[in-house]
C-alpha cells in the first residue's frame, strides 16, 4: 500500500500511467468501437487530417483510413511488446536466479551463455532472427524476447548475489528448506523491485524494436502496426508528411509514458530514494 501511495503522489508517473491505460483501452476496445478497417480503400489517397469528417486523420497512399490503422496498430504494438517482455522475463529470471544463488561453475556456465547473446547488437540479432524465420507476429515477438532477456538475467544474478547471504536466507537453509523454496519464497520476492522497473522499460524498448523491424519491411505483412505505417509512407514524406508523423507521435508518446511510469516505479520501489524523500 505504501508503494501505491508513493506512486500516486508522483504526478509525472501518474501521467505516464494514465496514458498507458488509455492506450490499453484503445487497443482492447478500439477495433470494436470504431467501425473502420485499416486495409480497405475507403477514399481517394492523401486526404489530409481533419479535412473529411468521416476520416479524421485522413487517408494514406492507398486511400486507407489512417485512424483505423492507428487503432489497430496500437493493439499489435502493445501486444508484441508485452508478450515479448513476459517471455524475456521467463527466460532471464530463472537463469539469473540459478547463477546468482549457486555461484561457482553454474554461474560461469550461465553467464557465458548469456554473453553469447550480448556479443551481437540486439537490433542486428533481431533482424537476423526475423529474416531467418520469415516475418510474422510470432517470429517478431520471439526475436524481441530472445534479444531482451540477457539484461534481466544479469540484473537478477546481481540481486541474488547480494541477497543470498542475508540472515533470513541462512535461517531458511538451517530450517531445511529446499533450494527451490529459498529461491522462490525468500530471495525472489525481495528482488522484484528492480525487475518490475526494468520490465516497464523493456516494454518501451520492445515497441521501438517492433516498429523498427516493421519500418525495414520485416513486419508481418498481414498485420497493421505503427512501424508498418511509417515504413509504407516513407517514400511520400514530402507529399504527405502526416502519414509518417502521426504513427511516429504515437510511438513517441507510448515510449515516453512507459519511461515516466518506470521512473515513478523506481522512486516508489527503491528504499534508498524513499528514505531520502521521507527525511
Short mmCIF file of C-alpha atoms in Angstrom, two decimals:
data_model
loop_
_atom_site.label_atom_id
_atom_site.label_comp_id
_atom_site.label_asym_id
_atom_site.label_seq_id
_atom_site.Cartn_x
_atom_site.Cartn_y
_atom_site.Cartn_z
CA UNK A 1 0.00 0.00 0.00
CA UNK A 2 2.90 2.37 0.73
CA UNK A 3 4.24 1.76 -2.77
CA UNK A 4 0.87 2.59 -4.34
CA UNK A 5 0.58 5.71 -2.17
CA UNK A 6 4.10 6.84 -3.09
CA UNK A 7 3.47 6.20 -6.78
CA UNK A 8 0.16 8.06 -6.70
CA UNK A 9 1.94 11.12 -5.29
CA UNK A 10 4.27 11.21 -8.28
CA UNK A 11 2.35 13.33 -10.78
CA UNK A 12 4.72 12.62 -13.66
CA UNK A 13 4.42 8.85 -13.15
CA UNK A 14 0.63 9.11 -12.93
CA UNK A 15 0.57 10.95 -16.26
CA UNK A 16 2.50 8.07 -17.81
CA UNK A 17 0.17 5.57 -16.14
CA UNK A 18 -2.93 7.41 -17.41
CA UNK A 19 -1.58 7.49 -20.98
CA UNK A 20 -0.75 3.78 -20.80
CA UNK A 21 -4.23 2.90 -19.52
CA UNK A 22 -5.78 4.94 -22.33
CA UNK A 23 -3.65 3.13 -24.92
CA UNK A 24 -4.63 -0.26 -23.49
CA UNK A 25 -8.30 0.72 -23.69
CA UNK A 26 -7.82 1.80 -27.31
CA UNK A 27 -6.09 -1.50 -28.09
CA UNK A 28 -8.81 -3.59 -26.45
CA UNK A 29 -11.96 -1.65 -27.31
CA UNK A 30 -10.95 0.47 -30.30
CA UNK A 31 -11.46 -2.14 -33.05
CA UNK A 32 -14.96 -2.84 -31.70
CA UNK A 33 -16.00 0.78 -31.17
CA UNK A 34 -14.52 2.21 -34.38
CA UNK A 35 -16.05 0.64 -37.47
CA UNK A 36 -13.20 1.43 -39.83
CA UNK A 37 -10.77 -1.14 -41.20
CA UNK A 38 -7.06 -0.46 -41.77
CA UNK A 39 -6.84 -2.39 -45.06
CA UNK A 40 -9.91 -1.30 -47.05
CA UNK A 41 -9.62 1.53 -49.58
CA UNK A 42 -12.28 3.98 -48.40
CA UNK A 43 -11.47 7.24 -50.21
CA UNK A 44 -9.02 8.87 -52.54
CA UNK A 45 -5.37 8.81 -51.38
CA UNK A 46 -3.65 11.60 -49.43
CA UNK A 47 -6.64 13.23 -47.75
CA UNK A 48 -5.09 15.47 -45.06
CA UNK A 49 -6.14 15.14 -41.40
CA UNK A 50 -9.40 16.84 -40.34
CA UNK A 51 -10.41 17.61 -43.93
CA UNK A 52 -13.00 14.84 -44.11
CA UNK A 53 -15.19 14.30 -41.04
CA UNK A 54 -15.60 10.61 -41.88
CA UNK A 55 -11.84 10.07 -41.79
CA UNK A 56 -10.46 12.38 -39.12
CA UNK A 57 -6.79 11.57 -39.67
CA UNK A 58 -7.08 11.38 -43.45
CA UNK A 59 -6.12 8.57 -45.81
CA UNK A 60 -2.80 7.02 -46.75
CA UNK A 61 -1.05 6.32 -50.03
CA UNK A 62 -3.67 3.71 -51.00
CA UNK A 63 -6.71 5.59 -49.70
CA UNK A 64 -6.95 3.62 -46.44
CA UNK A 65 -8.22 5.10 -43.19
CA UNK A 66 -5.24 6.34 -41.15
CA UNK A 67 -7.21 6.44 -37.87
CA UNK A 68 -8.22 2.80 -38.30
CA UNK A 69 -4.59 1.88 -38.91
CA UNK A 70 -3.53 3.78 -35.80
CA UNK A 71 -6.13 1.99 -33.64
CA UNK A 72 -5.28 -1.47 -34.93
CA UNK A 73 -1.58 -0.65 -34.73
CA UNK A 74 -1.98 0.15 -31.03
CA UNK A 75 -3.19 -3.40 -30.39
CA UNK A 76 -0.31 -5.03 -32.29
CA UNK A 77 2.43 -2.79 -30.87
CA UNK A 78 1.30 -3.26 -27.27
CA UNK A 79 0.60 -6.98 -27.69
CA UNK A 80 4.02 -7.73 -29.19
CA UNK A 81 5.84 -5.60 -26.62
CA UNK A 82 4.04 -7.03 -23.58
CA UNK A 83 4.24 -10.67 -24.70
CA UNK A 84 7.91 -10.41 -25.68
CA UNK A 85 8.70 -8.80 -22.31
CA UNK A 86 6.92 -11.60 -20.44
CA UNK A 87 8.84 -14.24 -22.42
CA UNK A 88 12.13 -12.42 -21.77
CA UNK A 89 11.36 -12.35 -18.03
CA UNK A 90 10.51 -16.05 -18.04
CA UNK A 91 13.90 -16.78 -19.61
CA UNK A 92 16.05 -14.26 -17.78
CA UNK A 93 14.73 -14.61 -14.22
CA UNK A 94 15.38 -18.37 -13.79
CA UNK A 95 18.83 -18.18 -15.42
CA UNK A 96 19.86 -15.19 -13.33
CA UNK A 97 18.41 -16.71 -10.16
CA UNK A 98 20.29 -20.01 -10.53
CA UNK A 99 23.53 -18.25 -11.50
CA UNK A 100 23.40 -15.89 -8.53
CA UNK A 101 22.20 -18.41 -5.97
CA UNK A 102 24.51 -21.34 -6.72
CA UNK A 103 27.54 -19.41 -8.00
CA UNK A 104 30.65 -21.36 -8.96
CA UNK A 105 30.59 -23.31 -12.19
CA UNK A 106 26.82 -22.84 -12.54
CA UNK A 107 27.32 -19.08 -12.56
CA UNK A 108 30.20 -19.34 -15.03
CA UNK A 109 28.27 -21.52 -17.50
CA UNK A 110 25.05 -19.48 -17.38
CA UNK A 111 26.83 -16.13 -17.67
CA UNK A 112 28.98 -17.31 -20.59
CA UNK A 113 25.77 -18.48 -22.26
CA UNK A 114 24.26 -15.04 -21.61
CA UNK A 115 27.29 -13.31 -23.12
CA UNK A 116 26.79 -15.21 -26.36
CA UNK A 117 23.56 -13.24 -26.93
CA UNK A 118 25.24 -9.97 -25.96
CA UNK A 119 28.15 -10.19 -28.40
CA UNK A 120 25.83 -9.14 -31.24
CA UNK A 121 23.88 -5.85 -31.04
CA UNK A 122 20.26 -6.51 -30.10
CA UNK A 123 18.72 -4.88 -33.17
CA UNK A 124 21.06 -6.66 -35.59
CA UNK A 125 20.34 -10.01 -33.94
CA UNK A 126 16.59 -9.34 -34.09
CA UNK A 127 16.84 -8.58 -37.82
CA UNK A 128 18.71 -11.85 -38.44
CA UNK A 129 16.24 -13.92 -36.42
CA UNK A 130 13.17 -12.44 -38.11
CA UNK A 131 14.73 -12.83 -41.54
CA UNK A 132 15.57 -16.49 -40.85
CA UNK A 133 12.10 -17.44 -39.60
CA UNK A 134 10.21 -15.16 -42.05
CA UNK A 135 8.40 -12.04 -40.84
CA UNK A 136 5.32 -12.80 -38.75
CA UNK A 137 3.92 -11.60 -35.45
CA UNK A 138 5.23 -14.80 -33.82
CA UNK A 139 8.78 -14.54 -35.17
CA UNK A 140 8.93 -10.83 -34.30
CA UNK A 141 7.72 -11.46 -30.75
CA UNK A 142 10.15 -14.34 -30.32
CA UNK A 143 13.08 -12.39 -31.75
CA UNK A 144 12.46 -9.41 -29.46
CA UNK A 145 12.19 -11.74 -26.46
CA UNK A 146 15.46 -13.52 -27.34
CA UNK A 147 17.42 -10.26 -27.54
CA UNK A 148 15.81 -8.80 -24.39
CA UNK A 149 16.41 -11.44 -21.71
CA UNK A 150 20.21 -11.05 -21.08
CA UNK A 151 19.86 -7.77 -19.11
CA UNK A 152 17.18 -9.45 -16.99
CA UNK A 153 19.46 -12.39 -16.22
CA UNK A 154 22.33 -10.11 -15.23
CA UNK A 155 20.11 -7.95 -13.03
CA UNK A 156 18.58 -10.96 -11.25
CA UNK A 157 22.01 -12.54 -10.81
CA UNK A 158 23.29 -9.40 -9.13
CA UNK A 159 20.31 -9.26 -6.80
CA UNK A 160 20.71 -12.93 -5.82
CA UNK A 161 24.44 -12.47 -5.21
CA UNK A 162 23.58 -9.59 -2.90
CA UNK A 163 20.80 -11.36 -1.01
CA UNK A 164 21.90 -15.00 -0.82
CA UNK A 165 23.94 -14.44 2.36
CA UNK A 166 21.30 -12.42 4.19
CA UNK A 167 20.26 -13.69 7.62
CA UNK A 168 16.76 -14.73 6.57
CA UNK A 169 18.21 -16.83 3.73
CA UNK A 170 20.70 -18.52 6.06
CA UNK A 171 17.89 -19.17 8.54
CA UNK A 172 15.80 -20.79 5.81
CA UNK A 173 18.73 -23.07 4.95
CA UNK A 174 19.13 -24.05 8.62
CA UNK A 175 15.42 -24.86 8.75
CA UNK A 176 15.95 -27.39 5.98
CA UNK A 177 14.08 -25.58 3.22
CA UNK A 178 14.89 -26.72 -0.29
CA UNK A 179 16.87 -24.54 -2.68
CA UNK A 180 13.75 -24.17 -4.80
CA UNK A 181 11.71 -22.78 -1.89
CA UNK A 182 14.52 -20.45 -0.85
CA UNK A 183 14.81 -19.08 -4.39
CA UNK A 184 11.06 -18.67 -4.97
CA UNK A 185 9.85 -17.70 -1.49
CA UNK A 186 12.78 -15.96 0.18
CA UNK A 187 15.06 -14.27 -2.35
CA UNK A 188 12.95 -13.66 -5.45
CA UNK A 189 10.19 -11.65 -3.68
CA UNK A 190 12.89 -9.32 -2.32
CA UNK A 191 14.34 -8.90 -5.82
CA UNK A 192 11.11 -7.89 -7.56
CA UNK A 193 11.51 -4.10 -7.25
CA UNK A 194 14.31 -3.64 -9.81
CA UNK A 195 12.82 -6.37 -12.01
CA UNK A 196 9.49 -4.52 -12.21
CA UNK A 197 11.23 -1.28 -13.11
CA UNK A 198 13.33 -3.00 -15.77
CA UNK A 199 10.24 -4.71 -17.20
CA UNK A 200 8.48 -1.36 -17.73
CA UNK A 201 11.49 -0.06 -19.65
CA UNK A 202 11.73 -3.31 -21.63
CA UNK A 203 8.19 -2.83 -22.90
CA UNK A 204 9.18 0.59 -24.27
CA UNK A 205 12.28 -0.88 -25.91
CA UNK A 206 10.21 -3.70 -27.43
CA UNK A 207 7.83 -1.17 -29.01
CA UNK A 208 10.79 0.59 -30.63
CA UNK A 209 12.24 -2.71 -31.85
CA UNK A 210 8.94 -3.86 -33.36
CA UNK A 211 8.44 -0.50 -35.05
CA UNK A 212 11.99 -0.53 -36.41
CA UNK A 213 11.60 -4.04 -37.82
CA UNK A 214 8.29 -3.13 -39.46
CA UNK A 215 9.84 0.06 -40.86
CA UNK A 216 12.55 -2.03 -42.54
CA UNK A 217 9.94 -4.26 -44.14
CA UNK A 218 10.37 -7.11 -41.64
CA UNK A 219 6.94 -6.73 -40.09
CA UNK A 220 4.05 -9.12 -40.56
CA UNK A 221 2.59 -8.12 -43.96
CA UNK A 222 -0.89 -9.19 -42.84
CA UNK A 223 -0.95 -7.11 -39.65
CA UNK A 224 -1.13 -3.33 -39.32
CA UNK A 225 1.35 -1.73 -36.92
CA UNK A 226 2.75 1.72 -36.28
CA UNK A 227 6.11 0.76 -37.77
CA UNK A 228 4.40 -0.57 -40.89
CA UNK A 229 2.51 2.71 -41.28
CA UNK A 230 5.74 4.72 -41.10
CA UNK A 231 7.61 2.37 -43.42
CA UNK A 232 4.89 2.30 -46.07
CA UNK A 233 4.72 6.10 -46.22
CA UNK A 234 8.42 6.99 -46.07
CA UNK A 235 8.60 7.38 -49.86
CA UNK A 236 5.93 10.11 -49.82
CA UNK A 237 7.06 12.02 -46.76
CA UNK A 238 7.37 15.29 -48.71
CA UNK A 239 3.96 14.91 -50.27
CA UNK A 240 2.10 13.61 -47.19
CA UNK A 241 4.26 14.18 -44.09
CA UNK A 242 1.41 13.37 -41.72
CA UNK A 243 1.37 9.70 -42.73
CA UNK A 244 4.74 9.23 -41.01
CA UNK A 245 4.25 11.90 -38.36
CA UNK A 246 1.03 10.53 -36.81
CA UNK A 247 2.24 6.97 -36.04
CA UNK A 248 5.62 8.44 -35.06
CA UNK A 249 3.92 10.58 -32.43
CA UNK A 250 2.00 7.52 -31.20
CA UNK A 251 5.29 5.62 -30.74
CA UNK A 252 6.97 8.57 -29.03
CA UNK A 253 4.06 9.17 -26.63
CA UNK A 254 3.85 5.47 -25.71
CA UNK A 255 7.58 5.14 -25.07
CA UNK A 256 7.61 8.38 -23.06
CA UNK A 257 4.65 7.20 -20.95
CA UNK A 258 6.38 3.90 -20.19
CA UNK A 259 9.61 5.66 -19.25
CA UNK A 260 7.77 8.07 -16.96
CA UNK A 261 6.00 5.17 -15.30
CA UNK A 262 9.29 3.29 -14.99
CA UNK A 263 10.96 6.24 -13.27
CA UNK A 264 7.98 6.55 -10.93
CA UNK A 265 8.17 2.85 -10.07
CA UNK A 266 11.89 3.21 -9.44
CA UNK A 267 11.25 6.05 -6.97
CA UNK A 268 8.46 4.11 -5.24
CA UNK A 269 10.25 0.76 -5.05
CA UNK A 270 13.77 1.97 -4.27
CA UNK A 271 14.05 2.06 -0.48
CA UNK A 272 17.00 4.46 -0.54
CA UNK A 273 15.09 7.04 -2.57
CA UNK A 274 12.05 6.53 -0.35
CA UNK A 275 14.15 7.10 2.73
CA UNK A 276 15.55 10.34 1.34
CA UNK A 277 12.06 11.52 0.49
CA UNK A 278 10.76 10.83 3.99
CA UNK A 279 13.67 12.58 5.64
#
